[in-house]
Amino acid sequence: MVVKTPLPENINLPQETSEDNYKAAKNPIFNFFVQFAVVAVIFFALGFTLGQKQIEVKRRGLVPKITVVNKDVPKNQNIDFSLFWDVFETLPDKYIDKSAVDGQKFLYGAISGMVRSLGDPYTAFLDPKQNEAVRDELSGSYEGIGIQIGFNKDKRLVVIAPISGTPADGAGISAKDLILKIDSRDTFDLTLPEAVDLIRGPAGTKVKLQLSQEGTDKPFDVVIARAQINIKSVEVDWRNTDRGEVAIVKVTRFGEKTNSEWDMAVSEIAQRDIFGIIVDMRNNPGGLLDSSIHVASEFMKGTIVKEQFSDGRIASRAQDHEGKFLKMPLVVLVNSGSASASEIFAGAIKDARRAKIVGEKTFGKGTVQEPIELSGG
């Protein structure tokens, strides 16, 4: 597939990388730490359950009977859980709407609240349904409107980037638009998974967003019809210049198929006599760290990123294959919708003095989430 992407005016590709710059790329000075565990850990599905291993829910008439099996306190934790269990066991008896009493939902809500208490909007617990939605998105196929959302420095829900060619893109939604309401629900207390749940929905249905553009206090409503979203993460275009043909590679996200799609693009580019490459990371909201390392490996050697863990360990991540374009003139395009793994890619390339970075200030989320799969979906 060929994508026609508008480019900034007057982009000058550098000459072929010199030996000095190649050495810098081989031994980069990149100290862009990816803060894991303390800063950003996503809890997937059910696993950490406050010392309780199993919940059995049975209904007797209108009153659900919840049996808690095993109330062991977690190891190395001097915490009195009696208040928690008092509330957990009192709600089924005292709450007037018995249809709302669901022990499994109690459990998921308790875990979600525990994770939210960290105060990090990007650290979240996903129940099995939410986990499946994230997997669908990373696979590049889901039903929704086609936006990536996150939080700004004030922990307000914002658009990271609309995905090109989707209903959100067609509706004129922009990076850093504040999302004030989803249908009639205020967003100030929503977690990221909860907001995604509200925006997603079957193709053909509609969702109303109340938005406010960055720097203004004038909210406006947008009604968008949901659709089937199919995203190809890597697309190639070509541009003739007075110095030769240039390959323009648009990377829309770092998902499950990015590595294979990138390798196909590299094979296509390698068959042509090109002068240089432009990697377009504009409106790339990020994704899988491993995929960003794979793409960066095409242009540089040595350490690409360092991960700092909660126990103080620092692990270096080097290129995962021998790149085909280690000395090819390179430009990387970014904008305010470039976030997370795409910022890490651009930061590594810049600190290695491997390419020019052209565009706007990026979104500012220079971290990635470490997915932890737990039992239960």
Short mmCIF file of C-alpha atoms in Angstrom, two decimals:
data_model
loop_
_atom_site.label_atom_id
_atom_site.label_comp_id
_atom_site.label_asym_id
_atom_site.label_seq_id
_atom_site.Cartn_x
_atom_site.Cartn_y
_atom_site.Cartn_z
CA MET A 1 0.00 0.00 0.00
CA VAL A 2 1.24 3.49 -0.83
CA VAL A 3 0.46 6.36 1.47
CA LYS A 4 0.61 9.96 0.27
CA THR A 5 1.75 11.99 3.24
CA PRO A 6 2.30 15.76 3.23
CA LEU A 7 5.78 16.77 4.30
CA PRO A 8 7.20 19.95 5.81
CA GLU A 9 8.76 22.31 3.32
CA ASN A 10 12.52 22.48 2.78
CA ILE A 11 13.65 19.22 4.35
CA ASN A 12 17.34 18.80 3.62
CA LEU A 13 18.66 15.29 3.98
CA PRO A 14 22.21 15.11 5.34
CA GLN A 15 25.01 13.67 3.28
CA GLU A 16 25.90 10.03 3.80
CA THR A 17 26.86 9.46 7.42
CA SER A 18 30.54 10.13 8.01
CA GLU A 19 32.84 7.68 9.75
CA ASP A 20 32.86 9.88 12.87
CA ASN A 21 29.08 10.00 13.00
CA TYR A 22 28.89 6.28 12.33
CA LYS A 23 31.12 5.67 15.34
CA ALA A 24 28.80 7.86 17.38
CA ALA A 25 25.87 5.80 16.17
CA LYS A 26 27.71 2.61 17.03
CA ASN A 27 28.43 3.82 20.56
CA PRO A 28 25.61 6.25 21.32
CA ILE A 29 25.54 8.43 24.41
CA PHE A 30 21.87 7.66 24.85
CA ASN A 31 20.77 7.80 28.48
CA PHE A 32 17.03 7.88 27.93
CA PHE A 33 15.86 5.75 30.83
CA VAL A 34 12.60 3.90 30.47
CA GLN A 35 11.16 3.89 33.96
CA PHE A 36 9.63 0.49 34.57
CA ALA A 37 7.68 -0.82 37.54
CA VAL A 38 7.76 2.42 39.59
CA VAL A 39 6.63 4.74 36.81
CA ALA A 40 4.68 2.56 34.45
CA VAL A 41 3.41 -0.93 34.99
CA ILE A 42 0.17 -2.09 33.46
CA PHE A 43 -1.56 -4.88 35.32
CA PHE A 44 -3.31 -7.15 32.84
CA ALA A 45 -6.24 -9.30 33.96
CA LEU A 46 -6.67 -10.92 37.34
CA GLY A 47 -3.77 -11.88 39.53
CA PHE A 48 -2.91 -9.76 42.57
CA THR A 49 -6.02 -10.13 44.69
CA LEU A 50 -5.26 -8.67 48.10
CA GLY A 51 -4.31 -12.04 49.54
CA GLN A 52 -7.53 -13.70 48.42
CA LYS A 53 -7.23 -16.61 45.99
CA GLN A 54 -10.81 -17.35 44.99
CA ILE A 55 -14.29 -15.87 45.17
CA GLU A 56 -17.42 -17.94 44.68
CA VAL A 57 -20.66 -16.13 43.86
CA LYS A 58 -24.02 -17.88 44.19
CA ARG A 59 -27.55 -16.45 44.17
CA ARG A 60 -30.21 -17.46 46.63
CA GLY A 61 -33.37 -15.70 45.56
CA LEU A 62 -32.57 -12.01 45.13
CA VAL A 63 -29.62 -11.96 47.50
CA PRO A 64 -26.26 -13.04 46.04
CA LYS A 65 -24.17 -15.19 48.32
CA ILE A 66 -20.45 -14.40 48.12
CA THR A 67 -18.06 -16.89 49.63
CA VAL A 68 -14.46 -15.78 50.08
CA VAL A 69 -11.95 -18.61 49.99
CA ASN A 70 -8.55 -17.88 51.57
CA LYS A 71 -7.98 -14.51 53.24
CA ASP A 72 -4.24 -14.94 53.66
CA VAL A 73 -2.34 -11.68 54.02
CA PRO A 74 0.33 -11.19 51.32
CA LYS A 75 3.81 -12.23 52.36
CA ASN A 76 6.01 -9.56 53.93
CA GLN A 77 3.02 -7.23 54.40
CA ASN A 78 2.06 -6.04 57.87
CA ILE A 79 -1.40 -4.84 56.88
CA ASP A 80 -4.74 -5.30 58.64
CA PHE A 81 -7.23 -6.28 55.93
CA SER A 82 -10.18 -6.60 58.32
CA LEU A 83 -11.77 -3.32 57.17
CA PHE A 84 -11.56 -4.41 53.55
CA TRP A 85 -13.25 -7.72 54.27
CA ASP A 86 -15.88 -6.09 56.48
CA VAL A 87 -16.94 -3.86 53.58
CA PHE A 88 -16.67 -6.69 51.07
CA GLU A 89 -18.97 -8.92 53.11
CA THR A 90 -21.38 -6.18 54.26
CA LEU A 91 -22.29 -4.81 50.83
CA PRO A 92 -24.24 -7.87 49.64
CA ASP A 93 -26.44 -7.76 52.74
CA LYS A 94 -26.98 -4.01 53.09
CA TYR A 95 -26.98 -2.57 49.55
CA ILE A 96 -30.56 -2.05 48.37
CA ASP A 97 -30.07 -2.86 44.67
CA LYS A 98 -29.18 -6.54 44.82
CA SER A 99 -28.82 -6.72 41.02
CA ALA A 100 -25.76 -4.47 41.31
CA VAL A 101 -24.01 -6.77 43.76
CA ASP A 102 -21.34 -8.75 41.92
CA GLY A 103 -18.38 -10.16 43.82
CA GLN A 104 -16.20 -10.32 40.72
CA LYS A 105 -16.84 -6.64 39.98
CA PHE A 106 -16.07 -5.83 43.62
CA LEU A 107 -12.74 -7.56 43.20
CA TYR A 108 -11.83 -5.85 39.93
CA GLY A 109 -12.86 -2.49 41.39
CA ALA A 110 -10.73 -3.04 44.50
CA ILE A 111 -7.67 -3.95 42.43
CA SER A 112 -8.22 -0.98 40.11
CA GLY A 113 -8.49 1.35 43.10
CA MET A 114 -5.32 -0.08 44.60
CA VAL A 115 -3.40 0.61 41.39
CA ARG A 116 -4.93 4.09 41.00
CA SER A 117 -3.72 5.00 44.50
CA LEU A 118 -0.20 5.22 43.04
CA GLY A 119 -1.22 8.47 41.35
CA ASP A 120 0.24 7.48 37.97
CA PRO A 121 -2.40 7.71 35.22
CA TYR A 122 -0.49 5.26 33.03
CA THR A 123 -0.33 2.53 35.66
CA ALA A 124 -3.60 0.65 35.35
CA PHE A 125 -5.30 -2.67 35.98
CA LEU A 126 -7.18 -4.14 33.03
CA ASP A 127 -9.94 -6.64 33.57
CA PRO A 128 -10.25 -9.45 30.96
CA LYS A 129 -12.56 -7.43 28.69
CA GLN A 130 -10.27 -4.39 28.75
CA ASN A 131 -7.23 -6.58 28.24
CA GLU A 132 -8.80 -8.08 25.13
CA ALA A 133 -9.49 -4.57 23.79
CA VAL A 134 -5.82 -3.63 24.21
CA ARG A 135 -4.75 -6.78 22.39
CA ASP A 136 -7.11 -5.97 19.52
CA GLU A 137 -5.68 -2.47 19.26
CA LEU A 138 -2.10 -3.72 19.20
CA SER A 139 -3.07 -6.17 16.46
CA GLY A 140 -4.27 -3.21 14.39
CA SER A 141 -7.92 -4.21 14.06
CA TYR A 142 -10.79 -3.06 16.30
CA GLU A 143 -14.09 -1.14 16.33
CA GLY A 144 -13.99 2.46 17.45
CA ILE A 145 -13.28 5.97 16.16
CA GLY A 146 -9.51 5.82 15.72
CA ILE A 147 -7.86 7.94 18.40
CA GLN A 148 -5.10 7.31 20.88
CA ILE A 149 -5.80 8.87 24.27
CA GLY A 150 -3.74 9.55 27.38
CA PHE A 151 -3.22 12.13 30.10
CA ASN A 152 -1.45 15.49 30.05
CA LYS A 153 0.81 16.86 32.80
CA ASP A 154 -2.30 17.97 34.72
CA LYS A 155 -3.68 14.41 34.53
CA ARG A 156 -6.48 15.51 32.22
CA LEU A 157 -7.71 13.10 29.56
CA VAL A 158 -6.41 14.20 26.16
CA VAL A 159 -6.07 13.03 22.60
CA ILE A 160 -2.52 11.86 21.94
CA ALA A 161 -3.16 11.56 18.22
CA PRO A 162 -5.94 10.77 15.75
CA ILE A 163 -5.12 7.89 13.44
CA SER A 164 -4.91 8.92 9.80
CA GLY A 165 -7.95 7.98 7.71
CA THR A 166 -10.21 7.11 10.66
CA PRO A 167 -13.53 8.71 11.72
CA ALA A 168 -11.73 10.74 14.41
CA ASP A 169 -9.30 12.10 11.83
CA GLY A 170 -12.18 12.99 9.51
CA ALA A 171 -13.98 14.79 12.35
CA GLY A 172 -11.03 17.16 12.79
CA ILE A 173 -9.89 15.94 16.20
CA SER A 174 -6.35 17.11 16.96
CA ALA A 175 -3.50 16.01 19.20
CA LYS A 176 -3.75 17.45 22.74
CA ASP A 177 -7.48 18.18 22.51
CA LEU A 178 -8.91 17.82 26.02
CA ILE A 179 -11.70 15.24 26.33
CA LEU A 180 -14.18 16.72 28.82
CA LYS A 181 -17.10 14.33 28.37
CA ILE A 182 -17.78 11.02 26.66
CA ASP A 183 -21.49 11.04 25.87
CA SER A 184 -22.87 12.36 29.19
CA ARG A 185 -20.04 11.08 31.40
CA ASP A 186 -17.50 13.54 32.82
CA THR A 187 -13.95 12.30 32.34
CA PHE A 188 -12.24 13.88 35.36
CA ASP A 189 -12.34 10.66 37.42
CA LEU A 190 -12.02 8.08 34.64
CA THR A 191 -9.11 5.70 34.32
CA LEU A 192 -7.62 5.17 30.87
CA PRO A 193 -9.24 1.73 30.43
CA GLU A 194 -12.63 3.14 31.49
CA ALA A 195 -12.36 5.97 28.95
CA VAL A 196 -11.40 3.53 26.21
CA ASP A 197 -14.41 1.35 27.09
CA LEU A 198 -16.76 4.33 26.71
CA ILE A 199 -15.31 5.47 23.38
CA ARG A 200 -15.15 2.01 21.82
CA GLY A 201 -18.29 0.34 20.50
CA PRO A 202 -19.82 -1.56 17.59
CA ALA A 203 -19.28 -0.16 14.10
CA GLY A 204 -22.19 2.02 13.02
CA THR A 205 -23.02 3.30 16.51
CA LYS A 206 -22.18 6.85 17.55
CA VAL A 207 -20.34 8.50 20.41
CA LYS A 208 -20.46 12.17 21.42
CA LEU A 209 -17.28 13.77 22.72
CA GLN A 210 -17.11 17.15 24.40
CA LEU A 211 -13.69 18.57 23.60
CA SER A 212 -11.67 21.68 24.30
CA GLN A 213 -8.64 22.68 22.27
CA GLU A 214 -5.39 23.20 24.13
CA GLY A 215 -5.08 26.73 25.50
CA THR A 216 -8.78 27.58 25.16
CA ASP A 217 -11.78 27.34 27.48
CA LYS A 218 -14.44 26.94 24.79
CA PRO A 219 -15.81 23.39 24.81
CA PHE A 220 -17.45 21.97 21.69
CA ASP A 221 -19.24 18.72 20.90
CA VAL A 222 -18.36 16.25 18.16
CA VAL A 223 -20.56 13.28 17.27
CA ILE A 224 -18.62 10.51 15.56
CA ALA A 225 -19.83 7.25 14.04
CA ARG A 226 -17.74 4.27 15.08
CA ALA A 227 -16.26 2.05 12.39
CA GLN A 228 -14.07 -0.97 11.87
CA ILE A 229 -10.50 0.33 12.26
CA ASN A 230 -7.78 -1.52 10.38
CA ILE A 231 -4.33 -0.01 10.79
CA LYS A 232 -1.25 -0.82 8.78
CA SER A 233 1.61 0.37 10.95
CA VAL A 234 4.24 0.85 8.20
CA GLU A 235 3.68 2.36 4.75
CA VAL A 236 6.12 3.56 2.09
CA ASP A 237 5.98 6.45 -0.37
CA TRP A 238 8.59 7.89 -2.72
CA ARG A 239 9.69 11.42 -3.52
CA ASN A 240 11.97 12.55 -6.34
CA THR A 241 14.41 15.34 -5.46
CA ASP A 242 17.23 17.04 -7.33
CA ARG A 243 19.65 14.82 -5.37
CA GLY A 244 17.86 11.56 -6.12
CA GLU A 245 14.91 9.50 -4.97
CA VAL A 246 13.94 9.57 -1.29
CA ALA A 247 11.99 6.87 0.56
CA ILE A 248 9.33 8.19 2.95
CA VAL A 249 8.38 5.60 5.57
CA LYS A 250 5.31 6.40 7.64
CA VAL A 251 5.23 4.53 10.97
CA THR A 252 1.77 5.02 12.47
CA ARG A 253 2.29 2.96 15.65
CA PHE A 254 4.43 0.20 17.14
CA GLY A 255 2.12 -2.82 17.24
CA GLU A 256 2.26 -6.58 16.94
CA LYS A 257 2.73 -6.50 13.15
CA THR A 258 5.17 -3.58 12.99
CA ASN A 259 8.35 -5.67 12.85
CA SER A 260 7.19 -7.77 9.90
CA GLU A 261 5.73 -4.76 8.08
CA TRP A 262 8.94 -2.82 8.67
CA ASP A 263 11.07 -5.68 7.31
CA MET A 264 8.92 -5.80 4.16
CA ALA A 265 9.35 -2.04 3.70
CA VAL A 266 13.12 -2.33 4.15
CA SER A 267 13.29 -5.07 1.50
CA GLU A 268 11.32 -2.87 -0.90
CA ILE A 269 13.55 0.15 -0.25
CA ALA A 270 16.76 -1.88 -0.60
CA GLN A 271 15.80 -2.83 -4.17
CA ARG A 272 15.82 0.80 -5.29
CA ASP A 273 18.65 3.25 -5.77
CA ILE A 274 17.71 5.91 -3.24
CA PHE A 275 19.52 8.95 -1.89
CA GLY A 276 18.04 8.98 1.60
CA ILE A 277 15.19 8.04 3.94
CA ILE A 278 12.60 10.09 5.82
CA VAL A 279 10.98 8.24 8.74
CA ASP A 280 7.67 9.93 9.55
CA MET A 281 6.73 9.47 13.23
CA ARG A 282 4.13 12.25 13.29
CA ASN A 283 0.99 11.27 15.21
CA ASN A 284 2.61 7.98 16.23
CA PRO A 285 1.30 7.43 19.79
CA GLY A 286 3.81 4.70 20.59
CA GLY A 287 3.17 1.08 21.43
CA LEU A 288 5.60 -1.78 21.91
CA LEU A 289 9.13 -0.87 22.99
CA ASP A 290 10.58 -3.94 21.26
CA SER A 291 9.21 -2.73 17.93
CA SER A 292 10.72 0.74 18.33
CA ILE A 293 14.09 -0.91 19.04
CA HIS A 294 13.66 -3.06 15.92
CA VAL A 295 13.08 0.01 13.73
CA ALA A 296 15.95 1.96 15.32
CA SER A 297 18.25 -1.02 14.70
CA GLU A 298 18.01 -0.35 10.97
CA PHE A 299 19.95 2.89 11.43
CA MET A 300 22.29 2.45 14.41
CA LYS A 301 24.38 -0.02 16.39
CA GLY A 302 25.11 -0.42 20.07
CA THR A 303 22.87 0.64 22.94
CA ILE A 304 19.53 2.02 21.81
CA VAL A 305 17.78 2.42 25.15
CA LYS A 306 18.43 1.77 28.83
CA GLU A 307 15.73 0.48 31.14
CA GLN A 308 15.77 1.44 34.80
CA PHE A 309 13.79 -0.88 37.07
CA SER A 310 12.29 -0.34 40.51
CA ASP A 311 15.11 -2.23 42.23
CA GLY A 312 17.71 0.11 40.74
CA ARG A 313 18.88 -2.25 38.01
CA ILE A 314 19.76 -0.68 34.67
CA ALA A 315 19.59 -2.89 31.60
CA SER A 316 20.92 -1.82 28.21
CA ARG A 317 18.98 -2.77 25.08
CA ALA A 318 21.06 -3.00 21.93
CA GLN A 319 20.03 -3.40 18.30
CA ASP A 320 18.17 -6.62 17.56
CA HIS A 321 19.57 -7.13 14.05
CA GLU A 322 22.20 -5.82 11.64
CA GLY A 323 20.72 -2.71 10.05
CA LYS A 324 20.73 -2.22 6.29
CA PHE A 325 20.81 1.60 6.42
CA LEU A 326 23.53 2.34 8.96
CA LYS A 327 25.08 5.09 6.80
CA MET A 328 22.05 6.16 4.79
CA PRO A 329 21.16 9.88 5.07
CA LEU A 330 18.21 10.06 7.45
CA VAL A 331 15.58 12.55 8.67
CA VAL A 332 12.96 11.80 11.35
CA LEU A 333 9.70 13.78 11.44
CA VAL A 334 7.84 14.32 14.74
CA ASN A 335 4.99 16.46 16.04
CA SER A 336 2.86 16.95 19.15
CA GLY A 337 1.16 13.61 18.48
CA SER A 338 4.45 11.68 18.67
CA ALA A 339 4.50 9.94 22.05
CA SER A 340 5.94 7.14 24.13
CA ALA A 341 7.86 4.61 22.00
CA SER A 342 8.08 7.01 19.04
CA GLU A 343 9.71 9.61 21.33
CA ILE A 344 12.14 6.95 22.52
CA PHE A 345 12.99 6.11 18.90
CA ALA A 346 13.56 9.78 18.04
CA GLY A 347 15.56 10.34 21.24
CA ALA A 348 17.86 7.42 20.52
CA ILE A 349 18.44 8.54 16.93
CA LYS A 350 19.11 12.11 18.04
CA ASP A 351 21.47 11.25 20.91
CA ALA A 352 23.41 8.96 18.61
CA ARG A 353 23.82 11.94 16.25
CA ARG A 354 22.46 9.68 13.55
CA ALA A 355 19.83 11.95 11.96
CA LYS A 356 18.10 15.29 11.88
CA ILE A 357 14.88 15.52 13.91
CA VAL A 358 12.42 17.85 12.18
CA GLY A 359 9.02 19.09 13.35
CA GLU A 360 7.30 20.15 16.57
CA LYS A 361 7.76 19.50 20.26
CA THR A 362 6.59 15.95 20.95
CA PHE A 363 3.79 14.91 23.32
CA GLY A 364 6.08 14.44 26.33
CA LYS A 365 5.36 10.86 27.39
CA GLY A 366 8.87 9.47 27.24
CA THR A 367 7.96 6.26 29.03
CA VAL A 368 6.47 2.95 28.01
CA GLN A 369 4.33 0.47 29.93
CA GLU A 370 5.58 -2.97 30.90
CA PRO A 371 2.68 -5.38 30.36
CA ILE A 372 2.37 -7.98 33.11
CA GLU A 373 0.06 -10.84 32.17
CA LEU A 374 -1.71 -12.33 35.17
CA SER A 375 -3.96 -15.35 35.49
CA GLY A 376 -7.65 -15.07 34.72
CA GLY A 377 -7.62 -13.45 31.26
#
